[in-house]
């Protein structure tokens, strides 16, 4: 792009910032409709049991308008594999299971009614370990999965391979074989799950005020569940208080609210409390990864052989397709001559996993990057060197058929290597971080950084704190991902008689700032200032189709859609402007809301052009539609093909300090170098980087939803260790602009990326610091202390 | 959860409120513990005596004379954090208050609430045990009695307070003259704020000009049903030279503290970890 940009690349605050910070934004929790009822759900008391239910007492409670159980509804099963009944009948298979629901005049009455429901359980022995579920004598967990091609208790299998594994094994001078265990973590959206359903018995239409990330797929799924016509369902997205992948699926509470509204003829709202949110909203896929990886004597990678068992929980969500993304990382992050990948999603009586920002790649990165450090150690190679030697490069076509037309991997690696001083010869200085000098050792180097230990009288033991540095990379789709039948996005532009633009986009805003960036693109092209651009993006009755917010696709796909629409709009304007300016339509210039002829001698205001079109005999409105479909391909049955319009790359380095007395890890610095194609808005991008990194740090060192025999033991922020503002490390961001030819202004998708390599980099840094490696996340103080103990004993 | 609320503004209104509501009342100060408890147990038909607007010097202020400093039960954690005298003379208390929850909660959480909740993980309470503070209890008759904090905690959520008593303030003896203090609070957990300790250690060690230790208070939290005062470990240090303890002595000290720990394993940490970490941080306070 040689054109000088005036808006793109400048730090414009999010256009919804004002309403959000002043409390004016209408979240699902704020929706209040006339006559609205409050819904509540009764969930299973046991993770695996048969039951009988008696709701008569609840029905009699004054203020209760409806009580439903499986017997009262006629619905299709929901979920990605249609293996999930909305209300469970006769048996429950996880602690989240919905067995009855109530609509009442107040929340309190609804809750009281729930307590009046009598349920008799006959507890059964459940299966809580996917490896147990794979045993031949294991009972069948999910009986709803139809036409399964797979063995018992397997919801899905992904198999992929390229290259000649055996040959590559022979070439290998080092082969590492390790098992990695990844935890169940959850999104912790600040707004808990919510829905307000409003069915009109007059029009027979259903309006849903929902936080979905995928309104059109949601509309379709809801229609299927309720046996309705999709067009009779209108989805209005409220301001969404956090998505991160959690709202990619429709969950039972949503059709339950709809059914209650249909039954009562009144709006019904269901809002989770925090405990319910922890128990009944999805988690990241927890899994066990067995990775065998090799390198030749020069450090060139030879192969990866991966076997994954994922705990699917009792039902299957979109999250079951994470291997689709993970396999790309195993097959194509760093140059990879051969790869075999197999994953199984296995049913258990645990709560089911869903989708989560990064979509399997944080897990993959942890396994891959740990193995790289192990290989480097065995080969006696530098950890930076081995990565640079194998880094992806522009022009590479990977074994899986992905085309890396632009690729900032090498530059990203070089940047973090340089910034984090990985090869610092003063590594010992780094490690001895006492602010105060030791009295009993010869003068230690004093680190002048700001990490001061406050202990004015006694000085800490110099060996207590150990520092380490670790690096990790990532590759992720950066131009959408062709998974659904269309990966496109529609845009409608409406330029009014006053020169203000209404931008109606199919894409959704879930806090990431996409509506701001889309408005910036229109502003850049039309020179209409930001305050004259309105973005409409919340109503399926109004907005054109889009597949949804996921795969870091919105700026790329919706952005290209806006640019396509702007082009059409300009063609319309140009025609009229040329008449008004009495010149040819070639080379018209847009500047300060005006259209000028090529030498700038004559100009007309855009709004005037619109009015001339509207009122000046032509009688035409300045409105256009455009649908953009990325040029990516569907992969073939072997999962080969160029699945995304472009690919994003990043490297991160983590600098940590480990307290060997308590096992606490302090993450000091995270350096992020990321190929974002082009920075569209530096403020937005920094928001994504910081948020992503912090989620990654939590994944690395603190977060885990702990389960025992199907029950969640820490359904609260007290014991679920989501990090706080005071845990935020210094995050340093170095954007790498590779100017992708397909991206809007050269941009690539960038939003999932920042959390993908963080935990992996931290794990490597901890191993570097303490000299022992930990193979499961999160790396808790207890695991660290135990590892140190085992090493010294 | 449903409750009535009365809000006394003077001491006499307070005493009247205690009398009229007999045994069926709870005090509410900052409510950061109380509301959670009432919600969790779904308590109905209780009266909350709201202390938030009580205007009484003894309850509300930090004052001192030549012998001691008195901290009112309604003084908030952030007031303790910001008190320069406490920061200088009782770092253990300042640090403990500063480690409590988060900046927002510290604005409302009171020292009285922290003590009367009688949680084994109470941060301020742990520091006060190390400081051998005294609790001043006001009864509904208007009389005040004083109980050492070392005898105050009887078990988790159990205290030596009677049904009709309220904690009005705590007293801490001032440090001896011309001494060095080595005082601090160590909290072990995963997060740097909003963390409930897995192990905590409060220490307040005074030594004279010759560097000989004259007075010691060591308390540990989260490793027993109540906060424990490690008396034998304190005794062990008396008369020793703070700056030149042998490695063996440091470990012996840590072992002595550990004798007071009887931790359990729960989802936050195993007993093994709690002991290991406690041993290490005990050593650390004597390290140079
Ligand atoms: C998110 C969160 C994080 C927390 N983190 C920490 C932490 O890190 N460390 C820590 O120690 N605590 C922590 N707490 C607990 C709590 O904040 C503290 O214990 C606080 O000091 C309680 O003070 P309060 O004024 O809010 O007490 P309240 O909730 O008002 O009262 C607590 C109890 O004491 C009784 N009470 C209060 N005042 C008196 C009085 N004067 N006389 C007699 N009885 C009285 C009440 O009846 C009640 O039983 C946390 C709490 C929350 C919600």
Short mmCIF file of N, CA and C and ligand atoms in Angstrom, two decimals, chain A residues 718, chain B residues 26-37 51 59 73-74 99-102 105 108-117 121-124 161 165-168 187 194-197, ligand 1:
data_model
loop_
_atom_site.label_atom_id
_atom_site.label_comp_id
_atom_site.label_asym_id
_atom_site.label_seq_id
_atom_site.Cartn_x
_atom_site.Cartn_y
_atom_site.Cartn_z
N UNK A 718 -12.57 -17.14 44.33
CA UNK A 718 -11.74 -17.34 45.52
C UNK A 718 -10.71 -18.44 45.25
N UNK B 26 -26.34 -10.06 64.40
CA UNK B 26 -24.95 -10.11 63.94
C UNK B 26 -24.47 -8.68 63.76
N UNK B 27 -23.19 -8.46 64.04
CA UNK B 27 -22.62 -7.14 63.76
C UNK B 27 -22.18 -7.11 62.30
N UNK B 28 -22.36 -5.96 61.71
CA UNK B 28 -21.83 -5.76 60.35
C UNK B 28 -20.95 -4.53 60.35
N UNK B 29 -19.71 -4.70 59.90
CA UNK B 29 -18.80 -3.54 59.85
C UNK B 29 -18.51 -3.20 58.39
N UNK B 30 -17.62 -3.95 57.75
CA UNK B 30 -17.35 -3.71 56.33
C UNK B 30 -18.14 -4.67 55.45
N UNK B 31 -18.69 -5.68 56.05
CA UNK B 31 -19.55 -6.68 55.39
C UNK B 31 -18.84 -7.59 54.40
N UNK B 32 -17.55 -7.53 54.34
CA UNK B 32 -16.85 -8.34 53.33
C UNK B 32 -16.81 -9.82 53.71
N UNK B 33 -17.01 -10.12 54.96
CA UNK B 33 -17.18 -11.52 55.37
C UNK B 33 -18.65 -11.84 55.60
N UNK B 34 -19.33 -10.91 56.27
CA UNK B 34 -20.67 -11.21 56.76
C UNK B 34 -21.66 -11.55 55.63
N UNK B 35 -21.66 -10.73 54.59
CA UNK B 35 -22.65 -10.95 53.53
C UNK B 35 -22.46 -12.33 52.90
N UNK B 36 -21.21 -12.68 52.67
CA UNK B 36 -20.93 -13.99 52.06
C UNK B 36 -21.43 -15.10 52.96
N UNK B 37 -21.22 -14.93 54.26
CA UNK B 37 -21.63 -15.96 55.21
C UNK B 37 -23.16 -16.08 55.24
N UNK B 51 -22.59 -1.34 62.05
CA UNK B 51 -21.64 -0.49 62.77
C UNK B 51 -21.08 0.64 61.90
N UNK B 59 -13.94 3.18 68.87
CA UNK B 59 -14.17 2.27 67.75
C UNK B 59 -13.54 2.75 66.45
N UNK B 73 -11.90 -0.96 66.46
CA UNK B 73 -12.35 -2.12 65.68
C UNK B 73 -12.84 -1.73 64.29
N UNK B 74 -13.31 -0.48 64.14
CA UNK B 74 -13.87 -0.08 62.85
C UNK B 74 -12.84 0.56 61.92
N UNK B 99 -1.58 -6.68 52.57
CA UNK B 99 -1.71 -7.94 51.83
C UNK B 99 -3.15 -8.43 51.77
N UNK B 100 -4.02 -7.75 52.50
CA UNK B 100 -5.40 -8.22 52.56
C UNK B 100 -6.11 -7.91 51.23
N UNK B 101 -6.70 -8.92 50.66
CA UNK B 101 -7.57 -8.80 49.49
C UNK B 101 -7.01 -7.86 48.43
N UNK B 102 -7.73 -6.76 48.20
CA UNK B 102 -7.36 -5.83 47.13
C UNK B 102 -7.63 -4.42 47.62
N UNK B 105 -11.29 -3.72 48.53
CA UNK B 105 -11.79 -4.34 49.76
C UNK B 105 -11.14 -3.71 50.99
N UNK B 108 -12.92 -0.94 52.85
CA UNK B 108 -14.07 -1.16 53.72
C UNK B 108 -13.82 -2.22 54.80
N UNK B 109 -12.92 -3.15 54.54
CA UNK B 109 -12.69 -4.24 55.49
C UNK B 109 -12.11 -3.66 56.77
N UNK B 110 -12.67 -4.06 57.91
CA UNK B 110 -12.18 -3.51 59.18
C UNK B 110 -11.32 -4.52 59.92
N UNK B 111 -10.53 -3.98 60.82
CA UNK B 111 -9.68 -4.81 61.66
C UNK B 111 -10.55 -5.65 62.59
N UNK B 112 -11.64 -5.04 63.10
CA UNK B 112 -12.54 -5.79 63.99
C UNK B 112 -13.17 -6.97 63.27
N UNK B 113 -13.59 -6.74 62.06
CA UNK B 113 -14.17 -7.83 61.26
C UNK B 113 -13.16 -8.93 61.02
N UNK B 114 -11.94 -8.54 60.76
CA UNK B 114 -10.90 -9.53 60.49
C UNK B 114 -10.65 -10.40 61.72
N UNK B 115 -10.66 -9.78 62.89
CA UNK B 115 -10.42 -10.54 64.12
C UNK B 115 -11.64 -11.41 64.43
N UNK B 116 -12.83 -10.80 64.39
CA UNK B 116 -14.02 -11.50 64.88
C UNK B 116 -14.49 -12.60 63.94
N UNK B 117 -14.10 -12.54 62.69
CA UNK B 117 -14.38 -13.64 61.78
C UNK B 117 -13.63 -14.89 62.21
N UNK B 121 -6.99 -17.92 58.33
CA UNK B 121 -6.19 -17.23 57.32
C UNK B 121 -6.31 -15.71 57.43
N UNK B 122 -6.85 -15.21 58.50
CA UNK B 122 -6.98 -13.76 58.66
C UNK B 122 -5.61 -13.10 58.71
N UNK B 123 -5.38 -12.16 57.84
CA UNK B 123 -4.05 -11.56 57.74
C UNK B 123 -3.76 -10.59 58.88
N UNK B 124 -4.69 -9.66 59.09
CA UNK B 124 -4.46 -8.67 60.16
C UNK B 124 -4.41 -9.39 61.50
N UNK B 161 -15.28 -14.28 72.76
CA UNK B 161 -16.26 -13.22 72.97
C UNK B 161 -17.60 -13.80 73.42
N UNK B 165 -21.21 -9.32 73.78
CA UNK B 165 -20.02 -8.46 73.74
C UNK B 165 -19.70 -8.03 72.31
N UNK B 166 -19.01 -6.91 72.26
CA UNK B 166 -18.54 -6.43 70.97
C UNK B 166 -17.07 -6.03 71.14
N UNK B 167 -16.30 -6.24 70.10
CA UNK B 167 -14.90 -5.82 70.13
C UNK B 167 -14.87 -4.32 69.85
N UNK B 168 -14.31 -3.57 70.77
CA UNK B 168 -14.27 -2.13 70.52
C UNK B 168 -12.93 -1.70 69.95
N UNK B 187 3.07 -13.72 53.10
CA UNK B 187 1.86 -14.43 52.74
C UNK B 187 2.15 -15.28 51.52
N UNK B 194 -6.12 -10.35 46.06
CA UNK B 194 -7.31 -11.18 46.13
C UNK B 194 -6.93 -12.62 46.44
N UNK B 195 -6.00 -12.76 47.34
CA UNK B 195 -5.53 -14.11 47.65
C UNK B 195 -5.78 -14.44 49.11
N UNK B 196 -6.27 -15.63 49.34
CA UNK B 196 -6.41 -16.13 50.68
C UNK B 196 -5.15 -16.95 50.92
N UNK B 197 -4.46 -16.69 52.01
CA UNK B 197 -3.15 -17.31 52.15
C UNK B 197 -3.24 -18.83 52.26
C1 LIG C 1 -12.82 -10.95 47.92
C2 LIG C 1 -12.37 -11.03 49.33
C3 LIG C 1 -11.03 -11.18 49.61
C4 LIG C 1 -10.61 -11.28 50.92
N1 LIG C 1 -9.28 -11.40 51.14
C5 LIG C 1 -8.83 -11.44 52.42
C6 LIG C 1 -7.44 -11.52 52.70
O1 LIG C 1 -6.61 -11.50 51.79
N2 LIG C 1 -7.04 -11.61 53.98
C7 LIG C 1 -7.93 -11.60 55.00
O2 LIG C 1 -7.51 -11.67 56.14
N3 LIG C 1 -9.25 -11.51 54.77
C8 LIG C 1 -9.73 -11.43 53.52
N4 LIG C 1 -11.07 -11.34 53.28
C9 LIG C 1 -11.99 -11.39 54.40
C10 LIG C 1 -12.44 -10.02 54.92
O3 LIG C 1 -12.31 -9.03 53.97
C11 LIG C 1 -11.66 -9.61 56.15
O4 LIG C 1 -11.75 -10.59 57.14
C12 LIG C 1 -12.15 -8.27 56.71
O5 LIG C 1 -11.19 -7.76 57.58
C13 LIG C 1 -13.47 -8.38 57.43
O6 LIG C 1 -13.85 -7.09 57.86
P1 LIG C 1 -15.32 -6.53 57.67
O7 LIG C 1 -15.32 -5.20 58.30
O8 LIG C 1 -15.72 -6.57 56.25
O9 LIG C 1 -16.15 -7.59 58.52
P2 LIG C 1 -17.68 -7.96 58.46
O10 LIG C 1 -17.97 -8.80 57.29
O11 LIG C 1 -18.51 -6.74 58.65
O12 LIG C 1 -17.74 -8.83 59.76
C14 LIG C 1 -17.04 -10.04 59.87
C15 LIG C 1 -17.46 -10.80 61.14
O13 LIG C 1 -17.03 -10.11 62.28
C16 LIG C 1 -18.14 -9.70 63.07
N5 LIG C 1 -17.78 -8.37 63.56
C17 LIG C 1 -17.41 -7.30 62.82
N6 LIG C 1 -17.05 -6.29 63.59
C18 LIG C 1 -17.19 -6.70 64.87
C19 LIG C 1 -16.97 -6.10 66.15
N7 LIG C 1 -16.49 -4.86 66.24
N8 LIG C 1 -17.20 -6.84 67.25
C20 LIG C 1 -17.65 -8.11 67.15
N9 LIG C 1 -17.88 -8.72 65.99
C21 LIG C 1 -17.65 -8.03 64.85
C22 LIG C 1 -19.33 -9.77 62.18
O14 LIG C 1 -20.50 -10.02 62.87
C23 LIG C 1 -18.95 -10.92 61.28
O15 LIG C 1 -19.22 -12.13 61.90
C24 LIG C 1 -11.54 -11.23 51.97
C25 LIG C 1 -12.89 -11.09 51.69
C26 LIG C 1 -13.32 -10.97 50.38
C27 LIG C 1 -14.77 -10.79 50.10
#
